[in-house]
Amino acid sequence: EGDEKRSYRFTPQAERLPEGLPGWFRDRDRDGDGQVAMHEYASSWSDRRAEEFARYDGDGDGFVSPSEALKR
């Protein structure tokens, strides 16, 4: 107990992501918050790109979460 070392280091969300995420997820999560926002997904938009994002963004909140990315 008294000699037990503890780490109080905060583990960023980006380090707690699940295994098996597509490579684009980590590449596009520029702010490291563990989700991909619309502005991170693409810098320019076309109908095709918007449809692609919408397929990943299952709940339509404007963010692709790790669980949403794993479903596709």
PDB file of N, CA, C and O in Angstrom, chain B, residues numbered from 101:
ATOM      1  N   GLU B 101       0.825  -1.196   0.000  1.00  0.00           N
ATOM      2  CA  GLU B 101       0.000   0.000   0.000  1.00  0.00           C
ATOM      3  C   GLU B 101       0.863   1.251   0.000  1.00  0.00           C
ATOM      4  O   GLU B 101       0.781   2.059  -0.925  1.00  0.00           O
ATOM      5  N   GLY B 102       1.674   1.419   1.007  1.00  0.00           N
ATOM      6  CA  GLY B 102       2.484   2.623   1.096  1.00  0.00           C
ATOM      7  C   GLY B 102       3.559   2.691   0.034  1.00  0.00           C
ATOM      8  O   GLY B 102       3.937   3.778  -0.404  1.00  0.00           O
ATOM      9  N   ASP B 103       4.062   1.522  -0.388  1.00  0.00           N
ATOM     10  CA  ASP B 103       5.124   1.479  -1.390  1.00  0.00           C
ATOM     11  C   ASP B 103       4.593   1.351  -2.813  1.00  0.00           C
ATOM     12  O   ASP B 103       5.359   1.413  -3.775  1.00  0.00           O
ATOM     13  N   GLU B 104       3.293   1.175  -2.944  1.00  0.00           N
ATOM     14  CA  GLU B 104       2.690   0.984  -4.265  1.00  0.00           C
ATOM     15  C   GLU B 104       2.750   2.290  -5.065  1.00  0.00           C
ATOM     16  O   GLU B 104       2.296   3.339  -4.609  1.00  0.00           O
ATOM     17  N   LYS B 105       3.320   2.195  -6.264  1.00  0.00           N
ATOM     18  CA  LYS B 105       3.421   3.382  -7.113  1.00  0.00           C
ATOM     19  C   LYS B 105       2.152   3.524  -7.930  1.00  0.00           C
ATOM     20  O   LYS B 105       1.624   2.548  -8.463  1.00  0.00           O
ATOM     21  N   ARG B 106       1.683   4.722  -8.018  1.00  0.00           N
ATOM     22  CA  ARG B 106       0.509   5.019  -8.831  1.00  0.00           C
ATOM     23  C   ARG B 106       0.874   6.061  -9.868  1.00  0.00           C
ATOM     24  O   ARG B 106       1.707   6.939  -9.639  1.00  0.00           O
ATOM     25  N   SER B 107       0.244   5.942 -10.986  1.00  0.00           N
ATOM     26  CA  SER B 107       0.425   6.943 -12.026  1.00  0.00           C
ATOM     27  C   SER B 107      -0.811   7.825 -12.066  1.00  0.00           C
ATOM     28  O   SER B 107      -1.942   7.344 -12.140  1.00  0.00           O
ATOM     29  N   TYR B 108      -0.571   9.096 -12.018  1.00  0.00           N
ATOM     30  CA  TYR B 108      -1.668  10.047 -12.111  1.00  0.00           C
ATOM     31  C   TYR B 108      -1.652  10.742 -13.465  1.00  0.00           C
ATOM     32  O   TYR B 108      -2.290  11.777 -13.662  1.00  0.00           O
ATOM     33  N   ARG B 109      -0.919  10.157 -14.376  1.00  0.00           N
ATOM     34  CA  ARG B 109      -0.833  10.713 -15.724  1.00  0.00           C
ATOM     35  C   ARG B 109      -2.174  10.578 -16.413  1.00  0.00           C
ATOM     36  O   ARG B 109      -2.784   9.508 -16.391  1.00  0.00           O
ATOM     37  N   PHE B 110      -2.632  11.648 -17.018  1.00  0.00           N
ATOM     38  CA  PHE B 110      -3.859  11.635 -17.809  1.00  0.00           C
ATOM     39  C   PHE B 110      -3.567  10.942 -19.131  1.00  0.00           C
ATOM     40  O   PHE B 110      -2.625  11.305 -19.835  1.00  0.00           O
ATOM     41  N   THR B 111      -4.365   9.958 -19.461  1.00  0.00           N
ATOM     42  CA  THR B 111      -4.214   9.261 -20.735  1.00  0.00           C
ATOM     43  C   THR B 111      -5.148   9.906 -21.754  1.00  0.00           C
ATOM     44  O   THR B 111      -6.368   9.800 -21.630  1.00  0.00           O
ATOM     45  N   PRO B 112      -4.585  10.574 -22.760  1.00  0.00           N
ATOM     46  CA  PRO B 112      -5.424  11.233 -23.772  1.00  0.00           C
ATOM     47  C   PRO B 112      -6.333  10.237 -24.495  1.00  0.00           C
ATOM     48  O   PRO B 112      -6.004   9.059 -24.637  1.00  0.00           O
ATOM     49  N   GLN B 113      -7.453  10.729 -24.935  1.00  0.00           N
ATOM     50  CA  GLN B 113      -8.425   9.897 -25.638  1.00  0.00           C
ATOM     51  C   GLN B 113      -7.784   9.174 -26.818  1.00  0.00           C
ATOM     52  O   GLN B 113      -8.088   8.009 -27.072  1.00  0.00           O
ATOM     53  N   ALA B 114      -6.918   9.845 -27.524  1.00  0.00           N
ATOM     54  CA  ALA B 114      -6.283   9.238 -28.704  1.00  0.00           C
ATOM     55  C   ALA B 114      -5.479   7.992 -28.344  1.00  0.00           C
ATOM     56  O   ALA B 114      -5.293   7.118 -29.191  1.00  0.00           O
ATOM     57  N   GLU B 115      -4.999   7.894 -27.104  1.00  0.00           N
ATOM     58  CA  GLU B 115      -4.254   6.714 -26.673  1.00  0.00           C
ATOM     59  C   GLU B 115      -5.171   5.610 -26.165  1.00  0.00           C
ATOM     60  O   GLU B 115      -4.712   4.498 -25.904  1.00  0.00           O
ATOM     61  N   ARG B 116      -6.448   5.899 -26.022  1.00  0.00           N
ATOM     62  CA  ARG B 116      -7.399   4.906 -25.522  1.00  0.00           C
ATOM     63  C   ARG B 116      -8.327   4.396 -26.615  1.00  0.00           C
ATOM     64  O   ARG B 116      -9.364   3.804 -26.313  1.00  0.00           O
ATOM     65  N   LEU B 117      -7.981   4.611 -27.862  1.00  0.00           N
ATOM     66  CA  LEU B 117      -8.836   4.181 -28.966  1.00  0.00           C
ATOM     67  C   LEU B 117      -8.808   2.667 -29.103  1.00  0.00           C
ATOM     68  O   LEU B 117      -7.787   2.036 -28.831  1.00  0.00           O
ATOM     69  N   PRO B 118      -9.917   2.085 -29.522  1.00  0.00           N
ATOM     70  CA  PRO B 118      -9.968   0.627 -29.671  1.00  0.00           C
ATOM     71  C   PRO B 118      -9.122   0.134 -30.846  1.00  0.00           C
ATOM     72  O   PRO B 118      -8.823   0.879 -31.780  1.00  0.00           O
ATOM     73  N   GLU B 119      -8.756  -1.114 -30.770  1.00  0.00           N
ATOM     74  CA  GLU B 119      -8.010  -1.763 -31.854  1.00  0.00           C
ATOM     75  C   GLU B 119      -8.915  -1.914 -33.076  1.00  0.00           C
ATOM     76  O   GLU B 119     -10.136  -2.008 -32.952  1.00  0.00           O
ATOM     77  N   GLY B 120      -8.303  -1.935 -34.244  1.00  0.00           N
ATOM     78  CA  GLY B 120      -9.039  -2.214 -35.470  1.00  0.00           C
ATOM     79  C   GLY B 120      -9.622  -1.010 -36.170  1.00  0.00           C
ATOM     80  O   GLY B 120     -10.330  -1.159 -37.166  1.00  0.00           O
ATOM     81  N   LEU B 121      -9.337   0.199 -35.665  1.00  0.00           N
ATOM     82  CA  LEU B 121      -9.860   1.383 -36.350  1.00  0.00           C
ATOM     83  C   LEU B 121      -9.180   1.540 -37.704  1.00  0.00           C
ATOM     84  O   LEU B 121      -7.999   1.229 -37.853  1.00  0.00           O
ATOM     85  N   PRO B 122      -9.939   2.029 -38.696  1.00  0.00           N
ATOM     86  CA  PRO B 122      -9.297   2.272 -39.996  1.00  0.00           C
ATOM     87  C   PRO B 122      -8.211   3.350 -39.851  1.00  0.00           C
ATOM     88  O   PRO B 122      -8.329   4.246 -39.015  1.00  0.00           O
ATOM     89  N   GLY B 123      -7.180   3.258 -40.653  1.00  0.00           N
ATOM     90  CA  GLY B 123      -6.062   4.201 -40.583  1.00  0.00           C
ATOM     91  C   GLY B 123      -6.469   5.653 -40.725  1.00  0.00           C
ATOM     92  O   GLY B 123      -5.880   6.535 -40.100  1.00  0.00           O
ATOM     93  N   TRP B 124      -7.481   5.902 -41.552  1.00  0.00           N
ATOM     94  CA  TRP B 124      -7.887   7.287 -41.763  1.00  0.00           C
ATOM     95  C   TRP B 124      -8.394   7.926 -40.472  1.00  0.00           C
ATOM     96  O   TRP B 124      -8.314   9.146 -40.329  1.00  0.00           O
ATOM     97  N   PHE B 125      -8.914   7.139 -39.529  1.00  0.00           N
ATOM     98  CA  PHE B 125      -9.486   7.707 -38.311  1.00  0.00           C
ATOM     99  C   PHE B 125      -8.419   8.444 -37.501  1.00  0.00           C
ATOM    100  O   PHE B 125      -8.605   9.603 -37.132  1.00  0.00           O
ATOM    101  N   ARG B 126      -7.320   7.777 -37.230  1.00  0.00           N
ATOM    102  CA  ARG B 126      -6.240   8.426 -36.463  1.00  0.00           C
ATOM    103  C   ARG B 126      -5.616   9.576 -37.253  1.00  0.00           C
ATOM    104  O   ARG B 126      -5.267  10.605 -36.674  1.00  0.00           O
ATOM    105  N   ASP B 127      -5.475   9.415 -38.557  1.00  0.00           N
ATOM    106  CA  ASP B 127      -4.887  10.463 -39.386  1.00  0.00           C
ATOM    107  C   ASP B 127      -5.732  11.738 -39.376  1.00  0.00           C
ATOM    108  O   ASP B 127      -5.196  12.846 -39.359  1.00  0.00           O
ATOM    109  N   ARG B 128      -7.031  11.576 -39.385  1.00  0.00           N
ATOM    110  CA  ARG B 128      -7.922  12.745 -39.488  1.00  0.00           C
ATOM    111  C   ARG B 128      -8.320  13.325 -38.140  1.00  0.00           C
ATOM    112  O   ARG B 128      -8.823  14.447 -38.083  1.00  0.00           O
ATOM    113  N   ASP B 129      -8.111  12.601 -37.070  1.00  0.00           N
ATOM    114  CA  ASP B 129      -8.426  13.131 -35.740  1.00  0.00           C
ATOM    115  C   ASP B 129      -7.296  14.070 -35.318  1.00  0.00           C
ATOM    116  O   ASP B 129      -6.482  13.734 -34.457  1.00  0.00           O
ATOM    117  N   ARG B 130      -7.259  15.233 -35.927  1.00  0.00           N
ATOM    118  CA  ARG B 130      -6.140  16.156 -35.757  1.00  0.00           C
ATOM    119  C   ARG B 130      -6.017  16.712 -34.347  1.00  0.00           C
ATOM    120  O   ARG B 130      -4.907  16.990 -33.892  1.00  0.00           O
ATOM    121  N   ASP B 131      -7.130  16.880 -33.648  1.00  0.00           N
ATOM    122  CA  ASP B 131      -7.040  17.449 -32.301  1.00  0.00           C
ATOM    123  C   ASP B 131      -6.923  16.381 -31.215  1.00  0.00           C
ATOM    124  O   ASP B 131      -6.835  16.710 -30.033  1.00  0.00           O
ATOM    125  N   GLY B 132      -6.920  15.101 -31.606  1.00  0.00           N
ATOM    126  CA  GLY B 132      -6.689  14.012 -30.671  1.00  0.00           C
ATOM    127  C   GLY B 132      -7.779  13.800 -29.643  1.00  0.00           C
ATOM    128  O   GLY B 132      -7.521  13.281 -28.557  1.00  0.00           O
ATOM    129  N   ASP B 133      -9.007  14.203 -29.980  1.00  0.00           N
ATOM    130  CA  ASP B 133     -10.098  14.052 -29.011  1.00  0.00           C
ATOM    131  C   ASP B 133     -10.828  12.721 -29.129  1.00  0.00           C
ATOM    132  O   ASP B 133     -11.813  12.486 -28.430  1.00  0.00           O
ATOM    133  N   GLY B 134     -10.344  11.847 -30.015  1.00  0.00           N
ATOM    134  CA  GLY B 134     -10.934  10.517 -30.122  1.00  0.00           C
ATOM    135  C   GLY B 134     -12.169  10.437 -30.988  1.00  0.00           C
ATOM    136  O   GLY B 134     -12.900   9.448 -30.950  1.00  0.00           O
ATOM    137  N   GLN B 135     -12.403  11.468 -31.763  1.00  0.00           N
ATOM    138  CA  GLN B 135     -13.509  11.458 -32.728  1.00  0.00           C
ATOM    139  C   GLN B 135     -13.102  12.321 -33.913  1.00  0.00           C
ATOM    140  O   GLN B 135     -12.202  13.154 -33.807  1.00  0.00           O
ATOM    141  N   VAL B 136     -13.768  12.115 -35.036  1.00  0.00           N
ATOM    142  CA  VAL B 136     -13.453  12.876 -36.242  1.00  0.00           C
ATOM    143  C   VAL B 136     -14.639  13.782 -36.553  1.00  0.00           C
ATOM    144  O   VAL B 136     -15.729  13.317 -36.888  1.00  0.00           O
ATOM    145  N   ALA B 137     -14.400  15.071 -36.434  1.00  0.00           N
ATOM    146  CA  ALA B 137     -15.429  16.067 -36.740  1.00  0.00           C
ATOM    147  C   ALA B 137     -15.485  16.290 -38.249  1.00  0.00           C
ATOM    148  O   ALA B 137     -14.559  15.932 -38.977  1.00  0.00           O
ATOM    149  N   MET B 138     -16.569  16.879 -38.699  1.00  0.00           N
ATOM    150  CA  MET B 138     -16.730  17.136 -40.131  1.00  0.00           C
ATOM    151  C   MET B 138     -15.555  17.933 -40.687  1.00  0.00           C
ATOM    152  O   MET B 138     -15.053  17.618 -41.766  1.00  0.00           O
ATOM    153  N   HIS B 139     -15.111  18.957 -39.968  1.00  0.00           N
ATOM    154  CA  HIS B 139     -14.021  19.794 -40.485  1.00  0.00           C
ATOM    155  C   HIS B 139     -12.686  19.055 -40.505  1.00  0.00           C
ATOM    156  O   HIS B 139     -11.772  19.461 -41.223  1.00  0.00           O
ATOM    157  N   GLU B 140     -12.556  17.978 -39.729  1.00  0.00           N
ATOM    158  CA  GLU B 140     -11.339  17.169 -39.759  1.00  0.00           C
ATOM    159  C   GLU B 140     -11.398  16.134 -40.876  1.00  0.00           C
ATOM    160  O   GLU B 140     -10.367  15.741 -41.422  1.00  0.00           O
ATOM    161  N   TYR B 141     -12.589  15.701 -41.206  1.00  0.00           N
ATOM    162  CA  TYR B 141     -12.771  14.638 -42.200  1.00  0.00           C
ATOM    163  C   TYR B 141     -12.339  15.088 -43.591  1.00  0.00           C
ATOM    164  O   TYR B 141     -11.694  14.339 -44.325  1.00  0.00           O
ATOM    165  N   ALA B 142     -12.702  16.315 -43.944  1.00  0.00           N
ATOM    166  CA  ALA B 142     -12.353  16.813 -45.276  1.00  0.00           C
ATOM    167  C   ALA B 142     -12.227  18.329 -45.253  1.00  0.00           C
ATOM    168  O   ALA B 142     -12.930  19.015 -44.511  1.00  0.00           O
ATOM    169  N   SER B 143     -11.330  18.832 -46.068  1.00  0.00           N
ATOM    170  CA  SER B 143     -11.170  20.288 -46.163  1.00  0.00           C
ATOM    171  C   SER B 143     -12.023  20.870 -47.282  1.00  0.00           C
ATOM    172  O   SER B 143     -12.312  22.067 -47.289  1.00  0.00           O
ATOM    173  N   SER B 144     -12.419  20.038 -48.213  1.00  0.00           N
ATOM    174  CA  SER B 144     -13.346  20.473 -49.256  1.00  0.00           C
ATOM    175  C   SER B 144     -14.431  19.416 -49.386  1.00  0.00           C
ATOM    176  O   SER B 144     -14.192  18.225 -49.184  1.00  0.00           O
ATOM    177  N   TRP B 145     -15.609  19.872 -49.721  1.00  0.00           N
ATOM    178  CA  TRP B 145     -16.766  18.980 -49.719  1.00  0.00           C
ATOM    179  C   TRP B 145     -17.428  18.896 -51.082  1.00  0.00           C
ATOM    180  O   TRP B 145     -17.545  19.886 -51.804  1.00  0.00           O
ATOM    181  N   SER B 146     -17.851  17.703 -51.408  1.00  0.00           N
ATOM    182  CA  SER B 146     -18.656  17.442 -52.592  1.00  0.00           C
ATOM    183  C   SER B 146     -19.830  16.603 -52.102  1.00  0.00           C
ATOM    184  O   SER B 146     -19.838  16.153 -50.956  1.00  0.00           O
ATOM    185  N   ASP B 147     -20.813  16.394 -52.958  1.00  0.00           N
ATOM    186  CA  ASP B 147     -21.930  15.532 -52.567  1.00  0.00           C
ATOM    187  C   ASP B 147     -21.430  14.143 -52.187  1.00  0.00           C
ATOM    188  O   ASP B 147     -21.901  13.546 -51.219  1.00  0.00           O
ATOM    189  N   ARG B 148     -20.486  13.644 -52.946  1.00  0.00           N
ATOM    190  CA  ARG B 148     -19.934  12.312 -52.671  1.00  0.00           C
ATOM    191  C   ARG B 148     -19.245  12.260 -51.311  1.00  0.00           C
ATOM    192  O   ARG B 148     -19.430  11.309 -50.552  1.00  0.00           O
ATOM    193  N   ARG B 149     -18.450  13.287 -51.007  1.00  0.00           N
ATOM    194  CA  ARG B 149     -17.736  13.331 -49.725  1.00  0.00           C
ATOM    195  C   ARG B 149     -18.724  13.446 -48.556  1.00  0.00           C
ATOM    196  O   ARG B 149     -18.540  12.805 -47.522  1.00  0.00           O
ATOM    197  N   ALA B 150     -19.766  14.259 -48.723  1.00  0.00           N
ATOM    198  CA  ALA B 150     -20.785  14.413 -47.678  1.00  0.00           C
ATOM    199  C   ALA B 150     -21.531  13.094 -47.439  1.00  0.00           C
ATOM    200  O   ALA B 150     -21.820  12.741 -46.296  1.00  0.00           O
ATOM    201  N   GLU B 151     -21.835  12.383 -48.499  1.00  0.00           N
ATOM    202  CA  GLU B 151     -22.504  11.078 -48.361  1.00  0.00           C
ATOM    203  C   GLU B 151     -21.591  10.071 -47.661  1.00  0.00           C
ATOM    204  O   GLU B 151     -22.048   9.275 -46.841  1.00  0.00           O
ATOM    205  N   GLU B 152     -20.314  10.112 -47.989  1.00  0.00           N
ATOM    206  CA  GLU B 152     -19.335   9.230 -47.360  1.00  0.00           C
ATOM    207  C   GLU B 152     -19.273   9.500 -45.850  1.00  0.00           C
ATOM    208  O   GLU B 152     -19.305   8.570 -45.044  1.00  0.00           O
ATOM    209  N   PHE B 153     -19.185  10.777 -45.485  1.00  0.00           N
ATOM    210  CA  PHE B 153     -19.151  11.134 -44.069  1.00  0.00           C
ATOM    211  C   PHE B 153     -20.433  10.689 -43.369  1.00  0.00           C
ATOM    212  O   PHE B 153     -20.382  10.152 -42.263  1.00  0.00           O
ATOM    213  N   ALA B 154     -21.572  10.908 -44.004  1.00  0.00           N
ATOM    214  CA  ALA B 154     -22.870  10.546 -43.413  1.00  0.00           C
ATOM    215  C   ALA B 154     -22.981   9.041 -43.175  1.00  0.00           C
ATOM    216  O   ALA B 154     -23.633   8.614 -42.222  1.00  0.00           O
ATOM    217  N   ARG B 155     -22.352   8.237 -44.027  1.00  0.00           N
ATOM    218  CA  ARG B 155     -22.374   6.785 -43.818  1.00  0.00           C
ATOM    219  C   ARG B 155     -21.646   6.403 -42.530  1.00  0.00           C
ATOM    220  O   ARG B 155     -22.063   5.482 -41.828  1.00  0.00           O
ATOM    221  N   TYR B 156     -20.565   7.108 -42.224  1.00  0.00           N
ATOM    222  CA  TYR B 156     -19.834   6.844 -40.981  1.00  0.00           C
ATOM    223  C   TYR B 156     -20.539   7.446 -39.770  1.00  0.00           C
ATOM    224  O   TYR B 156     -20.572   6.833 -38.702  1.00  0.00           O
ATOM    225  N   ASP B 157     -21.097   8.627 -39.928  1.00  0.00           N
ATOM    226  CA  ASP B 157     -21.725   9.352 -38.817  1.00  0.00           C
ATOM    227  C   ASP B 157     -23.145   8.825 -38.597  1.00  0.00           C
ATOM    228  O   ASP B 157     -24.126   9.452 -38.998  1.00  0.00           O
ATOM    229  N   GLY B 158     -23.230   7.675 -37.960  1.00  0.00           N
ATOM    230  CA  GLY B 158     -24.501   6.979 -37.813  1.00  0.00           C
ATOM    231  C   GLY B 158     -25.579   7.749 -37.078  1.00  0.00           C
ATOM    232  O   GLY B 158     -26.757   7.621 -37.412  1.00  0.00           O
ATOM    233  N   ASP B 159     -25.210   8.547 -36.084  1.00  0.00           N
ATOM    234  CA  ASP B 159     -26.226   9.271 -35.329  1.00  0.00           C
ATOM    235  C   ASP B 159     -26.440  10.701 -35.821  1.00  0.00           C
ATOM    236  O   ASP B 159     -27.260  11.437 -35.271  1.00  0.00           O
ATOM    237  N   GLY B 160     -25.697  11.092 -36.863  1.00  0.00           N
ATOM    238  CA  GLY B 160     -25.905  12.397 -37.481  1.00  0.00           C
ATOM    239  C   GLY B 160     -25.518  13.593 -36.625  1.00  0.00           C
ATOM    240  O   GLY B 160     -26.049  14.688 -36.814  1.00  0.00           O
ATOM    241  N   ASP B 161     -24.589  13.394 -35.676  1.00  0.00           N
ATOM    242  CA  ASP B 161     -24.209  14.498 -34.798  1.00  0.00           C
ATOM    243  C   ASP B 161     -23.035  15.330 -35.314  1.00  0.00           C
ATOM    244  O   ASP B 161     -22.603  16.269 -34.646  1.00  0.00           O
ATOM    245  N   GLY B 162     -22.514  14.993 -36.499  1.00  0.00           N
ATOM    246  CA  GLY B 162     -21.410  15.757 -37.066  1.00  0.00           C
ATOM    247  C   GLY B 162     -20.039  15.248 -36.641  1.00  0.00           C
ATOM    248  O   GLY B 162     -19.022  15.871 -36.948  1.00  0.00           O
ATOM    249  N   PHE B 163     -20.006  14.119 -35.937  1.00  0.00           N
ATOM    250  CA  PHE B 163     -18.758  13.506 -35.488  1.00  0.00           C
ATOM    251  C   PHE B 163     -18.800  12.014 -35.789  1.00  0.00           C
ATOM    252  O   PHE B 163     -19.848  11.379 -35.676  1.00  0.00           O
ATOM    253  N   VAL B 164     -17.660  11.464 -36.170  1.00  0.00           N
ATOM    254  CA  VAL B 164     -17.527  10.012 -36.323  1.00  0.00           C
ATOM    255  C   VAL B 164     -16.809   9.519 -35.086  1.00  0.00           C
ATOM    256  O   VAL B 164     -15.651   9.866 -34.852  1.00  0.00           O
ATOM    257  N   SER B 165     -17.491   8.716 -34.297  1.00  0.00           N
ATOM    258  CA  SER B 165     -16.895   8.146 -33.085  1.00  0.00           C
ATOM    259  C   SER B 165     -16.170   6.860 -33.465  1.00  0.00           C
ATOM    260  O   SER B 165     -16.385   6.318 -34.549  1.00  0.00           O
ATOM    261  N   PRO B 166     -15.310   6.372 -32.572  1.00  0.00           N
ATOM    262  CA  PRO B 166     -14.632   5.109 -32.860  1.00  0.00           C
ATOM    263  C   PRO B 166     -15.613   3.968 -33.134  1.00  0.00           C
ATOM    264  O   PRO B 166     -15.397   3.172 -34.047  1.00  0.00           O
ATOM    265  N   SER B 167     -16.680   3.885 -32.355  1.00  0.00           N
ATOM    266  CA  SER B 167     -17.637   2.791 -32.571  1.00  0.00           C
ATOM    267  C   SER B 167     -18.321   2.913 -33.927  1.00  0.00           C
ATOM    268  O   SER B 167     -18.607   1.900 -34.566  1.00  0.00           O
ATOM    269  N   GLU B 168     -18.587   4.138 -34.374  1.00  0.00           N
ATOM    270  CA  GLU B 168     -19.189   4.328 -35.703  1.00  0.00           C
ATOM    271  C   GLU B 168     -18.212   3.933 -36.795  1.00  0.00           C
ATOM    272  O   GLU B 168     -18.605   3.311 -37.782  1.00  0.00           O
ATOM    273  N   ALA B 169     -16.945   4.286 -36.632  1.00  0.00           N
ATOM    274  CA  ALA B 169     -15.938   3.936 -37.633  1.00  0.00           C
ATOM    275  C   ALA B 169     -15.730   2.422 -37.712  1.00  0.00           C
ATOM    276  O   ALA B 169     -15.460   1.883 -38.786  1.00  0.00           O
ATOM    277  N   LEU B 170     -15.857   1.746 -36.581  1.00  0.00           N
ATOM    278  CA  LEU B 170     -15.677   0.289 -36.568  1.00  0.00           C
ATOM    279  C   LEU B 170     -16.849  -0.447 -37.210  1.00  0.00           C
ATOM    280  O   LEU B 170     -16.687  -1.578 -37.668  1.00  0.00           O
ATOM    281  N   LYS B 171     -18.006   0.166 -37.251  1.00  0.00           N
ATOM    282  CA  LYS B 171     -19.186  -0.478 -37.834  1.00  0.00           C
ATOM    283  C   LYS B 171     -19.126  -0.542 -39.345  1.00  0.00           C
ATOM    284  O   LYS B 171     -19.845  -1.340 -39.946  1.00  0.00           O
ATOM    285  N   ARG B 172     -18.303   0.262 -39.976  1.00  0.00           N
ATOM    286  CA  ARG B 172     -18.265   0.339 -41.434  1.00  0.00           C
ATOM    287  C   ARG B 172     -17.148  -0.487 -41.984  1.00  0.00           C
ATOM    288  O   ARG B 172     -16.962  -0.542 -43.199  1.00  0.00           O
TER     289      ARG B 172
END
